[in-house]
mmCIF file of N, CA and C in Angstrom:
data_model
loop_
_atom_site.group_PDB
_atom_site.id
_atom_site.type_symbol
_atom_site.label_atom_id
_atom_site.label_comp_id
_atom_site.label_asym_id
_atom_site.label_seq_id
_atom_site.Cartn_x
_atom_site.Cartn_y
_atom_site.Cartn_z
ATOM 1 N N UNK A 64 11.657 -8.243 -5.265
ATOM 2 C CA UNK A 64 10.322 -7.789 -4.917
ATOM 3 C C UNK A 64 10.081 -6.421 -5.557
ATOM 4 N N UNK A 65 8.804 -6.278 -6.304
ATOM 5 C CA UNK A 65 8.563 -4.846 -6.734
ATOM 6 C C UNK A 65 7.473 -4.238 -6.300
ATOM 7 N N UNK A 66 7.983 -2.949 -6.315
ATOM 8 C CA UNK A 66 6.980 -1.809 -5.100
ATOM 9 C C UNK A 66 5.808 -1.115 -6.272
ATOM 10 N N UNK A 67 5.023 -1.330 -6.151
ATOM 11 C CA UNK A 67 3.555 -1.448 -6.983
ATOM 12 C C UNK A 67 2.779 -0.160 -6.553
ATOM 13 N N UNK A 68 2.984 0.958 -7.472
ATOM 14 C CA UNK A 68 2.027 2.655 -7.084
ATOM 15 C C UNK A 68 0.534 1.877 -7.477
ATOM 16 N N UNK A 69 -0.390 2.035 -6.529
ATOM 17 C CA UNK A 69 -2.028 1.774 -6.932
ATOM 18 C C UNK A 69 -2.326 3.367 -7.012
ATOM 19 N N UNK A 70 -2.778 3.254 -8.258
ATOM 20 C CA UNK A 70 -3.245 5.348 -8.268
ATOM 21 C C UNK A 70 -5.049 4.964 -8.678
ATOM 22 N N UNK A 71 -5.655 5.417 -7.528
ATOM 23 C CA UNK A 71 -7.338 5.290 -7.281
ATOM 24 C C UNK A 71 -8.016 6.744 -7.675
ATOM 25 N N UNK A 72 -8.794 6.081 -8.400
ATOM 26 C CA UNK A 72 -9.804 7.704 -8.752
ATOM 27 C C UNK A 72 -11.145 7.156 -7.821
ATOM 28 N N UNK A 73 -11.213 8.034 -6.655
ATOM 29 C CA UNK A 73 -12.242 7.583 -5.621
ATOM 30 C C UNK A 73 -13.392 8.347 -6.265
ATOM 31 N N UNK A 74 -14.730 8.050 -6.595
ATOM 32 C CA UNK A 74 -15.450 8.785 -6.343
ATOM 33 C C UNK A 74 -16.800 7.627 -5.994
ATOM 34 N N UNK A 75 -17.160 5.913 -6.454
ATOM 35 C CA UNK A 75 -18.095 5.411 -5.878
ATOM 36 C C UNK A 75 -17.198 4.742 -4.627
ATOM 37 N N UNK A 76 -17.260 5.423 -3.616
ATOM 38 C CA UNK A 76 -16.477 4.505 -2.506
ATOM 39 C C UNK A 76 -16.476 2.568 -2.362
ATOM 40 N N UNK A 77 -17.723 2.684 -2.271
ATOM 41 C CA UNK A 77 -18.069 1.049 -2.303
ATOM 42 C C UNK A 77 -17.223 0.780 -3.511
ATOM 43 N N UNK A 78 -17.494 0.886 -4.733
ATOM 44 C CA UNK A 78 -16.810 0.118 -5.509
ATOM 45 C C UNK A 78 -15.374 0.308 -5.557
ATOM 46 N N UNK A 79 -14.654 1.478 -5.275
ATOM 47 C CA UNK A 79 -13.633 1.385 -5.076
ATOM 48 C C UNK A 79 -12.817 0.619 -4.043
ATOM 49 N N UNK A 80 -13.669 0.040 -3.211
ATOM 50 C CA UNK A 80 -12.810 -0.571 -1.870
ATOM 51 C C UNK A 80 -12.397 -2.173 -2.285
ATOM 52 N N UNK A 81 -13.876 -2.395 -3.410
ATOM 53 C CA UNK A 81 -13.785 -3.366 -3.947
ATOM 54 C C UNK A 81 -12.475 -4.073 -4.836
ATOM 55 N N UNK A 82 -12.142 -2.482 -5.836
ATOM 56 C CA UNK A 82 -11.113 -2.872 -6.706
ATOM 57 C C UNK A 82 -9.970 -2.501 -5.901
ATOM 58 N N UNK A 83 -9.835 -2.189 -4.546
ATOM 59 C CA UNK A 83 -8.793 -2.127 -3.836
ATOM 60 C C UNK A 83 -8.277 -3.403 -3.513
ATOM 61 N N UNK A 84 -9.235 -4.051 -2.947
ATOM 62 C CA UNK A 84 -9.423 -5.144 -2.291
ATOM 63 C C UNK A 84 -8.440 -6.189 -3.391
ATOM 64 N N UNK A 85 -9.112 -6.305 -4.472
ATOM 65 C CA UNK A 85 -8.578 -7.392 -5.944
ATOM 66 C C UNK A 85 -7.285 -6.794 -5.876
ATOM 67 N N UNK A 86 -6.586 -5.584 -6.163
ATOM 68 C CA UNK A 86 -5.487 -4.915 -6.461
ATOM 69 C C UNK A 86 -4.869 -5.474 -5.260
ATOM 70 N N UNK A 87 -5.144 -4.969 -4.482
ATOM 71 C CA UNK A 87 -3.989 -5.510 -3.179
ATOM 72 C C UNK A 87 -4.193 -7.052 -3.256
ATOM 73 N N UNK A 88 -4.685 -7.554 -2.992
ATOM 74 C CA UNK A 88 -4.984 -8.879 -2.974
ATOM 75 C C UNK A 88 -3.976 -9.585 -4.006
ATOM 76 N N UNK A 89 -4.194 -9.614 -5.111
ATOM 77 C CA UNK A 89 -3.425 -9.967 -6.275
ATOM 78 C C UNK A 89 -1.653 -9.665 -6.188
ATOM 79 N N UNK A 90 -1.330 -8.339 -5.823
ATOM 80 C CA UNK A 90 -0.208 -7.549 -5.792
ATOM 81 C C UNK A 90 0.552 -8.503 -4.348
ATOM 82 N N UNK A 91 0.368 -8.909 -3.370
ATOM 83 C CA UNK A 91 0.120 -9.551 -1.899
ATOM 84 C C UNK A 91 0.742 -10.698 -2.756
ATOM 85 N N UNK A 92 0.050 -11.320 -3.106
ATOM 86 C CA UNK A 92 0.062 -13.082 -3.423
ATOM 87 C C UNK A 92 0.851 -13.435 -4.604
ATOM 88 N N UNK A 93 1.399 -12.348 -5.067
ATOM 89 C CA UNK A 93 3.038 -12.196 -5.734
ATOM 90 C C UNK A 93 3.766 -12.204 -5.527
ATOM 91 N N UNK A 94 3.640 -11.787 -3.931
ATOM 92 C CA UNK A 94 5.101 -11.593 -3.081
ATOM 93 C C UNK A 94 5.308 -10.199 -3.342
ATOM 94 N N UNK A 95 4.775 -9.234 -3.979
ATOM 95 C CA UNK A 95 5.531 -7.661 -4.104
ATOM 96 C C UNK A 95 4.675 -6.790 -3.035
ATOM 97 N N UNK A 96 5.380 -5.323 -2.680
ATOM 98 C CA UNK A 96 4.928 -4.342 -2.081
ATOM 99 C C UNK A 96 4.001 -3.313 -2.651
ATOM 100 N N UNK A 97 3.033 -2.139 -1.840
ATOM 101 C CA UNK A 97 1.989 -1.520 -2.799
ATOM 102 C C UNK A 97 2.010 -0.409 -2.184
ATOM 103 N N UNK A 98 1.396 0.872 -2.055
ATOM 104 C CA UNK A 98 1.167 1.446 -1.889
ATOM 105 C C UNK A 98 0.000 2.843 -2.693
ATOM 106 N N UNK A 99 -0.994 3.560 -2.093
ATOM 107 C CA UNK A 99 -2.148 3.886 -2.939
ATOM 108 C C UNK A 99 -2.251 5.279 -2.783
ATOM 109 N N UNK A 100 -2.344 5.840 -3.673
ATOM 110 C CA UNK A 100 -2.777 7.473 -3.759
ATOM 111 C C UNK A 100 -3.690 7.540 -4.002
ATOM 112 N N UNK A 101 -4.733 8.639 -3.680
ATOM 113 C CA UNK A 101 -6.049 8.839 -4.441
ATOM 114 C C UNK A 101 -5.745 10.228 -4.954
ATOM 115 N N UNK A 102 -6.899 9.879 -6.470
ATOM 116 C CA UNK A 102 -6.987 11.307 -7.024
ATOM 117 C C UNK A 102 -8.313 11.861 -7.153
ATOM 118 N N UNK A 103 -8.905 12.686 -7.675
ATOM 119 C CA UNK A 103 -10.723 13.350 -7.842
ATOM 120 C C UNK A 103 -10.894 12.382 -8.854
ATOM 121 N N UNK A 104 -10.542 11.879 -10.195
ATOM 122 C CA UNK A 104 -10.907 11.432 -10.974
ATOM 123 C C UNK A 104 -10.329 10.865 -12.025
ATOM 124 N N UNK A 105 -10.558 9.961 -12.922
ATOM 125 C CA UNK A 105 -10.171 8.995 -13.414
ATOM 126 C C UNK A 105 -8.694 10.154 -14.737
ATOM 127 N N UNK A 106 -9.602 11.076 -15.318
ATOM 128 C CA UNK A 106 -8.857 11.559 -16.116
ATOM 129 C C UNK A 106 -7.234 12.650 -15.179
ATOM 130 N N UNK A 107 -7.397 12.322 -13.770
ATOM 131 C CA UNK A 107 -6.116 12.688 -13.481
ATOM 132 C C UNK A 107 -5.426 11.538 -13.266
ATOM 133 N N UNK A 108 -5.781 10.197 -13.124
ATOM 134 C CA UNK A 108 -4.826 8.948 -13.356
ATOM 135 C C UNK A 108 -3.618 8.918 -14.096
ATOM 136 N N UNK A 109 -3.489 9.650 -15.529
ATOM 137 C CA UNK A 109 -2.490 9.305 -16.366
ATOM 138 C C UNK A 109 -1.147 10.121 -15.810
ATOM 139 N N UNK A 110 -2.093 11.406 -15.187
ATOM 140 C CA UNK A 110 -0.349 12.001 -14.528
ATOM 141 C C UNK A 110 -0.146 11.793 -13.236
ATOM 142 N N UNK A 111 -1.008 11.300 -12.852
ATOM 143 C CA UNK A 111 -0.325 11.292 -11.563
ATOM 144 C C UNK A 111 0.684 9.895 -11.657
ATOM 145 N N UNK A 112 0.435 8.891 -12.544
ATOM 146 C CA UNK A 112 1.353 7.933 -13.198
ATOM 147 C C UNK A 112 2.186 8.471 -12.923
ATOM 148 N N UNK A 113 2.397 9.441 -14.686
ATOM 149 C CA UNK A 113 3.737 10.006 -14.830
ATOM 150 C C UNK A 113 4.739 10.475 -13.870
ATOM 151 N N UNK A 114 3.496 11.545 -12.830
ATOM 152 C CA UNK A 114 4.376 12.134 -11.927
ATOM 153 C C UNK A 114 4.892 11.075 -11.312
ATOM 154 N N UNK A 115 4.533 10.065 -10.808
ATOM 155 C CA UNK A 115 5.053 8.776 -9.996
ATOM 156 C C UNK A 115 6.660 8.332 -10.396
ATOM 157 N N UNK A 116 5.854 8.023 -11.714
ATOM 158 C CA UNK A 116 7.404 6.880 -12.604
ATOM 159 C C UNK A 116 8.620 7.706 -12.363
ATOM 160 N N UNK A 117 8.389 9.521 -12.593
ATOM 161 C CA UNK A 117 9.753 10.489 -12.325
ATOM 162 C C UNK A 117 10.251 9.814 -10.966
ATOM 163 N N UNK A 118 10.104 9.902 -10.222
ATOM 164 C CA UNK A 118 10.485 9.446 -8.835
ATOM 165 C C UNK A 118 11.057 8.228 -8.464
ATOM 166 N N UNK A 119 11.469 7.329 -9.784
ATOM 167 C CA UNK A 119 12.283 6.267 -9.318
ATOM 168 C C UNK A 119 11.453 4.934 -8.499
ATOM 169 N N UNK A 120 10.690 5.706 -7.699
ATOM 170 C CA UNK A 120 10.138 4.454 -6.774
ATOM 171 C C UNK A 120 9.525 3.371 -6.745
ATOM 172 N N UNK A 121 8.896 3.296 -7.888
ATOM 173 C CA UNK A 121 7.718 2.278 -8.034
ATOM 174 C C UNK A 121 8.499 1.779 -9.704
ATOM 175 N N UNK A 122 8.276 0.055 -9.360
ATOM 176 C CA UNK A 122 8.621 -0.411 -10.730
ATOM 177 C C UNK A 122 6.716 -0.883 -11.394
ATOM 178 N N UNK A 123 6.365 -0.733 -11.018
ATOM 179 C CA UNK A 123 4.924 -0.960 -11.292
ATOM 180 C C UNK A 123 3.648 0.268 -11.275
ATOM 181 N N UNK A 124 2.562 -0.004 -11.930
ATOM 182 C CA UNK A 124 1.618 0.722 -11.688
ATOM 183 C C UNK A 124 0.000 0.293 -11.920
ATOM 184 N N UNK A 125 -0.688 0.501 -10.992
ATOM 185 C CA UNK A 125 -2.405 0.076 -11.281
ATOM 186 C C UNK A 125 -3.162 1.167 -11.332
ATOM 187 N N UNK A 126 -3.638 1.664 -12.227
ATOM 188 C CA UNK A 126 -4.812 2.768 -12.071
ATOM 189 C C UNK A 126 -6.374 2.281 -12.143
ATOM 190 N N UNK A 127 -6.681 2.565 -11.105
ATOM 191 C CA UNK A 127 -8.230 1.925 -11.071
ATOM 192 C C UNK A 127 -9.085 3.241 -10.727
ATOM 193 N N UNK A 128 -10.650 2.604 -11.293
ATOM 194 C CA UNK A 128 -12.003 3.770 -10.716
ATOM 195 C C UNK A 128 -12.960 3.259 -11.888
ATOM 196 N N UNK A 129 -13.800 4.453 -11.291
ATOM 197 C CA UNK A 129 -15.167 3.476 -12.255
ATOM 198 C C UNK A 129 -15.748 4.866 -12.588
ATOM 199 N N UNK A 130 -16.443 4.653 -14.047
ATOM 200 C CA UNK A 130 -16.682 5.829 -14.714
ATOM 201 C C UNK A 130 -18.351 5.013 -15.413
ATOM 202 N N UNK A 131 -19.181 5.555 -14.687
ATOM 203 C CA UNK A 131 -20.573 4.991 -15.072
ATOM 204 C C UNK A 131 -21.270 5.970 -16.146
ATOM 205 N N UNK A 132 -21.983 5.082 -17.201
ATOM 206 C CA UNK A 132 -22.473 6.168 -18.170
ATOM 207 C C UNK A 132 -22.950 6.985 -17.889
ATOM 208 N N UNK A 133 -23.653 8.080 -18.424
ATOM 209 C CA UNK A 133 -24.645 9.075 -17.809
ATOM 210 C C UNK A 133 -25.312 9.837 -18.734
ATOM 211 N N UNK A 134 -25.614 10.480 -18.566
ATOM 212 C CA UNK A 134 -26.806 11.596 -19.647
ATOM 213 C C UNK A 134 -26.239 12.381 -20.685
ATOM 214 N N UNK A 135 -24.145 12.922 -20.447
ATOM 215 C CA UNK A 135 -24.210 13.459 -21.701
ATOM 216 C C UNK A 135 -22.788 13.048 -22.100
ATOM 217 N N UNK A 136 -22.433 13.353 -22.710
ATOM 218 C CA UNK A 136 -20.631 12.900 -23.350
ATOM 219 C C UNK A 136 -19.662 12.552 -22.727
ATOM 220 N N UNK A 137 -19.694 13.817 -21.334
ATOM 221 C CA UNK A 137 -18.704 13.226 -20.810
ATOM 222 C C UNK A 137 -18.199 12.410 -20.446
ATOM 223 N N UNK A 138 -19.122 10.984 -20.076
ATOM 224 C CA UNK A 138 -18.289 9.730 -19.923
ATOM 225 C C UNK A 138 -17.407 9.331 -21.408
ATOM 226 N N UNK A 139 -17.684 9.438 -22.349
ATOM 227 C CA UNK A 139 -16.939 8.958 -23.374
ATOM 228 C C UNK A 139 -15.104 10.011 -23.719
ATOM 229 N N UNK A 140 -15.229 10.961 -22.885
ATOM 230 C CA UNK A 140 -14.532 12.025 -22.662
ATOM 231 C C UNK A 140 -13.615 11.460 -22.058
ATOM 232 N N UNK A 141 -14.631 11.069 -20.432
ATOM 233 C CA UNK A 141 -13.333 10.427 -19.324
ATOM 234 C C UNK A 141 -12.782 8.916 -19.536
ATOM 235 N N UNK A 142 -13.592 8.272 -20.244
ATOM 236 C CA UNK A 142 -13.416 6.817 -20.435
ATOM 237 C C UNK A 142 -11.747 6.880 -21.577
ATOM 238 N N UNK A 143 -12.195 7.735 -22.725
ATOM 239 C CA UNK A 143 -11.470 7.708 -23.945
ATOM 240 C C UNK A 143 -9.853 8.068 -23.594
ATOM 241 N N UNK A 144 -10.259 9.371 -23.033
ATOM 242 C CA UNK A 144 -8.769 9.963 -22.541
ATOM 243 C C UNK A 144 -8.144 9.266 -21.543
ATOM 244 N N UNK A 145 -8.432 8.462 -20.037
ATOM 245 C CA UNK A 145 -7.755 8.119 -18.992
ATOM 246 C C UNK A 145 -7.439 7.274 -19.855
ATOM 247 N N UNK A 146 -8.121 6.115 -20.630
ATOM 248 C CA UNK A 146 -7.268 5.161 -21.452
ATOM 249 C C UNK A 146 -6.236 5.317 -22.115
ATOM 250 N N UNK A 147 -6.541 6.743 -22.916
ATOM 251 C CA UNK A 147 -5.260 6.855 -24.134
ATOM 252 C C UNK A 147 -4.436 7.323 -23.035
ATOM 253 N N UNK A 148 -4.337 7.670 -22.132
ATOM 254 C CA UNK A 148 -3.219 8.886 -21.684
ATOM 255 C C UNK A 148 -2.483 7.503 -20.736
ATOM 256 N N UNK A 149 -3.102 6.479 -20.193
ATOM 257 C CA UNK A 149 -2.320 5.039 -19.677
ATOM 258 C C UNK A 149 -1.809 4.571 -20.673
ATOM 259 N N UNK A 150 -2.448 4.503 -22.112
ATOM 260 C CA UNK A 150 -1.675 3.909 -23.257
ATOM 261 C C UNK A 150 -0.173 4.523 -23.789
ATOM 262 N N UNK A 151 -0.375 5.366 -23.498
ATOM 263 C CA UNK A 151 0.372 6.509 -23.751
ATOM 264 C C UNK A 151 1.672 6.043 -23.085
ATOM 265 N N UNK A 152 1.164 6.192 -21.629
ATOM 266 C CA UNK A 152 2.672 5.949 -21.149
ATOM 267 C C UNK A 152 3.152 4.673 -21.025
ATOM 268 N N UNK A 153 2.413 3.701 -21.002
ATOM 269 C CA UNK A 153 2.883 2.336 -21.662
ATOM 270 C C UNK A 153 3.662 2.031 -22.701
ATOM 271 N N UNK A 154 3.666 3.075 -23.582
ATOM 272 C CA UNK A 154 4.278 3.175 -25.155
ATOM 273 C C UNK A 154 5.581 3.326 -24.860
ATOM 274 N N UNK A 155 5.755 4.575 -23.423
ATOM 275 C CA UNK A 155 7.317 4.551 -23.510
ATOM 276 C C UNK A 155 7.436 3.749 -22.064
ATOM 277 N N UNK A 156 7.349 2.736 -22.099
ATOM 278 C CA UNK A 156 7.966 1.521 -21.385
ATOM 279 C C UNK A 156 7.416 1.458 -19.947
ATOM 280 N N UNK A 157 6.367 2.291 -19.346
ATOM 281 C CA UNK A 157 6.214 1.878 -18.103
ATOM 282 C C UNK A 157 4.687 0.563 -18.067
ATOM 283 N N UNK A 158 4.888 -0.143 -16.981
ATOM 284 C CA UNK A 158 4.373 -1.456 -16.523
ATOM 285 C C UNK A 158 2.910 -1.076 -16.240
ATOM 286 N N UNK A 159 2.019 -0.799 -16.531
ATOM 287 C CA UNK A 159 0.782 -0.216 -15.696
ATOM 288 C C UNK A 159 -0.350 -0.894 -16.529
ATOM 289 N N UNK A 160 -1.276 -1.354 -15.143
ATOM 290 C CA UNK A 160 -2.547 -2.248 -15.322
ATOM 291 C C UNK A 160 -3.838 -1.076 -15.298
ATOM 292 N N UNK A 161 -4.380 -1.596 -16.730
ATOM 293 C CA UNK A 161 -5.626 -0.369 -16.009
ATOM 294 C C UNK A 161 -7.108 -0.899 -15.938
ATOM 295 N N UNK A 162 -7.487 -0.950 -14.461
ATOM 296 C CA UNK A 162 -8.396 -1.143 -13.918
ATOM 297 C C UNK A 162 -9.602 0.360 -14.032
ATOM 298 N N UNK A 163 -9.749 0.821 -14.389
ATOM 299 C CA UNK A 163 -10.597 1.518 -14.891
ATOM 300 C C UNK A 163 -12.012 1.367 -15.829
ATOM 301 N N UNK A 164 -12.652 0.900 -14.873
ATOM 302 C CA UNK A 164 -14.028 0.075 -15.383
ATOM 303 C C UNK A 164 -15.211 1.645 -16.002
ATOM 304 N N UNK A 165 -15.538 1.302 -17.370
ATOM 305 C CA UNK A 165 -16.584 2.029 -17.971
ATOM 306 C C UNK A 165 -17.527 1.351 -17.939
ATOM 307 N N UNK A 166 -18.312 1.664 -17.451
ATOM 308 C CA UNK A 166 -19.634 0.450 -17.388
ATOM 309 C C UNK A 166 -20.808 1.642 -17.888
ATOM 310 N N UNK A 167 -21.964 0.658 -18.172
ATOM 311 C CA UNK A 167 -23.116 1.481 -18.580
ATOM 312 C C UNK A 167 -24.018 2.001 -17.425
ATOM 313 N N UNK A 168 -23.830 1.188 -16.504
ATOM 314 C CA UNK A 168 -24.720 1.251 -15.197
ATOM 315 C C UNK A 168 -24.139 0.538 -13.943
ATOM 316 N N UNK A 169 -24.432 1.105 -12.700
ATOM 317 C CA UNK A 169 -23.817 0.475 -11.324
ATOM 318 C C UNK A 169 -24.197 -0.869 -11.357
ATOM 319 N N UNK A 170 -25.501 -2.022 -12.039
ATOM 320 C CA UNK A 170 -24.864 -3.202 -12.058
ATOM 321 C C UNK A 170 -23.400 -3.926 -12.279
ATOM 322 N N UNK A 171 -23.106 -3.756 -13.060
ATOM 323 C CA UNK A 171 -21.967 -3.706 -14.298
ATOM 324 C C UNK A 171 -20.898 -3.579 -13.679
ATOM 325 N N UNK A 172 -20.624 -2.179 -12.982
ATOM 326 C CA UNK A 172 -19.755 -1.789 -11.810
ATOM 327 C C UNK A 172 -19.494 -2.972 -11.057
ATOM 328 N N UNK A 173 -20.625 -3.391 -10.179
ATOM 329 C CA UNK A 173 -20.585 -4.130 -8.947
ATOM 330 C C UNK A 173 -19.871 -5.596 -9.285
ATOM 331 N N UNK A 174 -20.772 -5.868 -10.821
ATOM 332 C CA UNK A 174 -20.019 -7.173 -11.447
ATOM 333 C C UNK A 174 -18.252 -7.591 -10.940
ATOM 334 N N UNK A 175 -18.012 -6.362 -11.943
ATOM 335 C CA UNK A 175 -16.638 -5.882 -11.966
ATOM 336 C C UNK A 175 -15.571 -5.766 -11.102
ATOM 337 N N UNK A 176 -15.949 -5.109 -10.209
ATOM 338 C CA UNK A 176 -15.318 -4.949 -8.559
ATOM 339 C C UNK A 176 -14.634 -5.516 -8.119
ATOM 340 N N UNK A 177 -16.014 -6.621 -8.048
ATOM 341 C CA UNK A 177 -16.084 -7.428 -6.986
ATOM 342 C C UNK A 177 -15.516 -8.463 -7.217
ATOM 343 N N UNK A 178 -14.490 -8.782 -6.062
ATOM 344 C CA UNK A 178 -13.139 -9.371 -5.930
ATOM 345 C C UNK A 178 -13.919 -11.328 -6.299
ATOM 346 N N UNK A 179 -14.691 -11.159 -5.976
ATOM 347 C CA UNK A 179 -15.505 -12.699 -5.588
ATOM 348 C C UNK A 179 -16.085 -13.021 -7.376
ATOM 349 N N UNK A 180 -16.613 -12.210 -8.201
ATOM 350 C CA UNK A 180 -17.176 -12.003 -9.470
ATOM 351 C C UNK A 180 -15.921 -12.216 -10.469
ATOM 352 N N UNK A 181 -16.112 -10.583 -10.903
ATOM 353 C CA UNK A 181 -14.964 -10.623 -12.131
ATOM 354 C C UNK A 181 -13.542 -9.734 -11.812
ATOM 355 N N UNK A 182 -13.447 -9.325 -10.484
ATOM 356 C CA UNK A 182 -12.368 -9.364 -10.395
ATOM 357 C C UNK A 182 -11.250 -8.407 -11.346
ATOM 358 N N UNK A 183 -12.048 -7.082 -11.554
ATOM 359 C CA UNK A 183 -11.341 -6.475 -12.595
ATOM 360 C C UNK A 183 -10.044 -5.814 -12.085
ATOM 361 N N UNK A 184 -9.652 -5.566 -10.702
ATOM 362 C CA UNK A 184 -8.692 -4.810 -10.006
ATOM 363 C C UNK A 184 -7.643 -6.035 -9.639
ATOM 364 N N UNK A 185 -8.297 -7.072 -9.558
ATOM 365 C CA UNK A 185 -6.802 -8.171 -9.109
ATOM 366 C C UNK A 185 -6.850 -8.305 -10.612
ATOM 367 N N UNK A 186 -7.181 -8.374 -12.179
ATOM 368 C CA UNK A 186 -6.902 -8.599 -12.969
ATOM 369 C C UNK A 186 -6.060 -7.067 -13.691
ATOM 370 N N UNK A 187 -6.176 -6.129 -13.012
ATOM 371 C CA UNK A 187 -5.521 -5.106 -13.792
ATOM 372 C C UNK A 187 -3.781 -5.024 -13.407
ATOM 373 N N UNK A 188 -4.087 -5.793 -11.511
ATOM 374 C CA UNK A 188 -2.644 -5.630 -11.231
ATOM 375 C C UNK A 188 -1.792 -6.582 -11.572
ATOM 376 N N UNK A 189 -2.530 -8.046 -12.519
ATOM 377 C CA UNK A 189 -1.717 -9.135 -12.822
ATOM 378 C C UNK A 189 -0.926 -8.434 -14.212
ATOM 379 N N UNK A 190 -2.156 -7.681 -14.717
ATOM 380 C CA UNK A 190 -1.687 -7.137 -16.222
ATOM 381 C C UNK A 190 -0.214 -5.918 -16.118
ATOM 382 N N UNK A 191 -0.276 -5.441 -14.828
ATOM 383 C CA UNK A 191 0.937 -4.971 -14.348
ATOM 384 C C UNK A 191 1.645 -5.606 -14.380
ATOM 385 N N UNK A 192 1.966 -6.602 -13.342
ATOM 386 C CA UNK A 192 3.204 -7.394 -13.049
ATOM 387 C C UNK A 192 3.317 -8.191 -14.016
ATOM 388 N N UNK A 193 3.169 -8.394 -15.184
ATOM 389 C CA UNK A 193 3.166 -9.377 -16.013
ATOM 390 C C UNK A 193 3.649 -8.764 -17.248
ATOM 391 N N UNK A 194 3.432 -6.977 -17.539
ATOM 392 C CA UNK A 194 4.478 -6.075 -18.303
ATOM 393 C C UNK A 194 5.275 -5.697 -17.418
ATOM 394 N N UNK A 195 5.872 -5.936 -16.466
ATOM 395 C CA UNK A 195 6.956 -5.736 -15.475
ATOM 396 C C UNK A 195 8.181 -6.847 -15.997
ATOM 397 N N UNK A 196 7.489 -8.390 -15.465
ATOM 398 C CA UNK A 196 8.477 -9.317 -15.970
ATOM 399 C C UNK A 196 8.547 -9.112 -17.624
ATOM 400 N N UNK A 197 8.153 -9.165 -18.736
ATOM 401 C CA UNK A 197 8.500 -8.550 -19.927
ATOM 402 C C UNK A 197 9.561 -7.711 -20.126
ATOM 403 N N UNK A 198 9.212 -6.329 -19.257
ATOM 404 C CA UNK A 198 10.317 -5.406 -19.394
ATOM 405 C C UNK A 198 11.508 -5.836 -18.616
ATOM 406 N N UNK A 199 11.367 -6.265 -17.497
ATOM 407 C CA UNK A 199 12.872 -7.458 -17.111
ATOM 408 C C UNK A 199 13.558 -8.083 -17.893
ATOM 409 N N UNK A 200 12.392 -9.097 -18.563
ATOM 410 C CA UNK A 200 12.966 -10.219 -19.960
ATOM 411 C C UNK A 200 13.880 -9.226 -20.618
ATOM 412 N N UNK A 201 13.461 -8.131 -21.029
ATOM 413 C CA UNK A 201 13.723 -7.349 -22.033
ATOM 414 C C UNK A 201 15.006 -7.209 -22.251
ATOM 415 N N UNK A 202 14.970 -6.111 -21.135
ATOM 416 C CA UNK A 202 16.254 -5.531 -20.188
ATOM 417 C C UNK A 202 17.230 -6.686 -19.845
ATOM 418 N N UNK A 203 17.001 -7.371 -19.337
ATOM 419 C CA UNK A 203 18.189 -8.758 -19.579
ATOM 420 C C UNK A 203 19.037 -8.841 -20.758
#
């Protein structure tokens, strides 16, 4: 059984409960364990990873939140970097799904979420556990 860090950038509550909901849900019906931190925002996701993986505890990881367009750059700021900086640590071998929805507008969001729709948070934590068994294969 593997113990699964969910690291949440809360800031639309509703939609976050949503991609909680898929994340646990998904993580549950694997048979593995979870547990969730929250952070202010999407671009502190990548370390609080890191800080995680130091700690031995978690063979898994999901970073989820939702980053809606807006009026000036900064979404392409927070979208660009939380990605590269999850890519990043994927490169050196850790398991992590990223649920981190950029959408143009809170339709889009809600799409996304929502566990019943598209399901982007039970699909970020399959994309976890699924570079988990890989790195098992590996490691074998």
């Amino acid at each position: 059984m593997a113990h699964v860090l969910i690291a949440e950038a809360r800031f639309y509550d509703d939609l976050n409960d949503q991609l909680l909901d898929g994340v646990r849900a998904a993580i549950e019906e694997a048979g593995h364990s979870h547990e969730t931190v929250t952070v202010p925002g999407a671009l502190e996701l990548p370390a609080t990873v890191a800080m995680a993986a130091e700690t031995g505890r978690y063979d898994a990881y999901v970073a989820v939140g939702v980053v809606i367009r807006g009026e000036t750059y900064h979404f392409e700021i927070v979208a660009g970097e939380s990605a590269r900086g999850l890519l990043a640590l994927t490169m050196d071998g850790l398991a992590i799904g990223n649920g981190i929805l950029t959408v143009e507008n809170r339709d889009q969001a809600e799409v996304r979420a929502n566990p019943a729709k598209k399901d982007k948070g039970g699909e970020a934590a399959k994309a976890a556990l699924a570079l988990l068994a890989l790195k098992e294969k590996f490691a074998a």
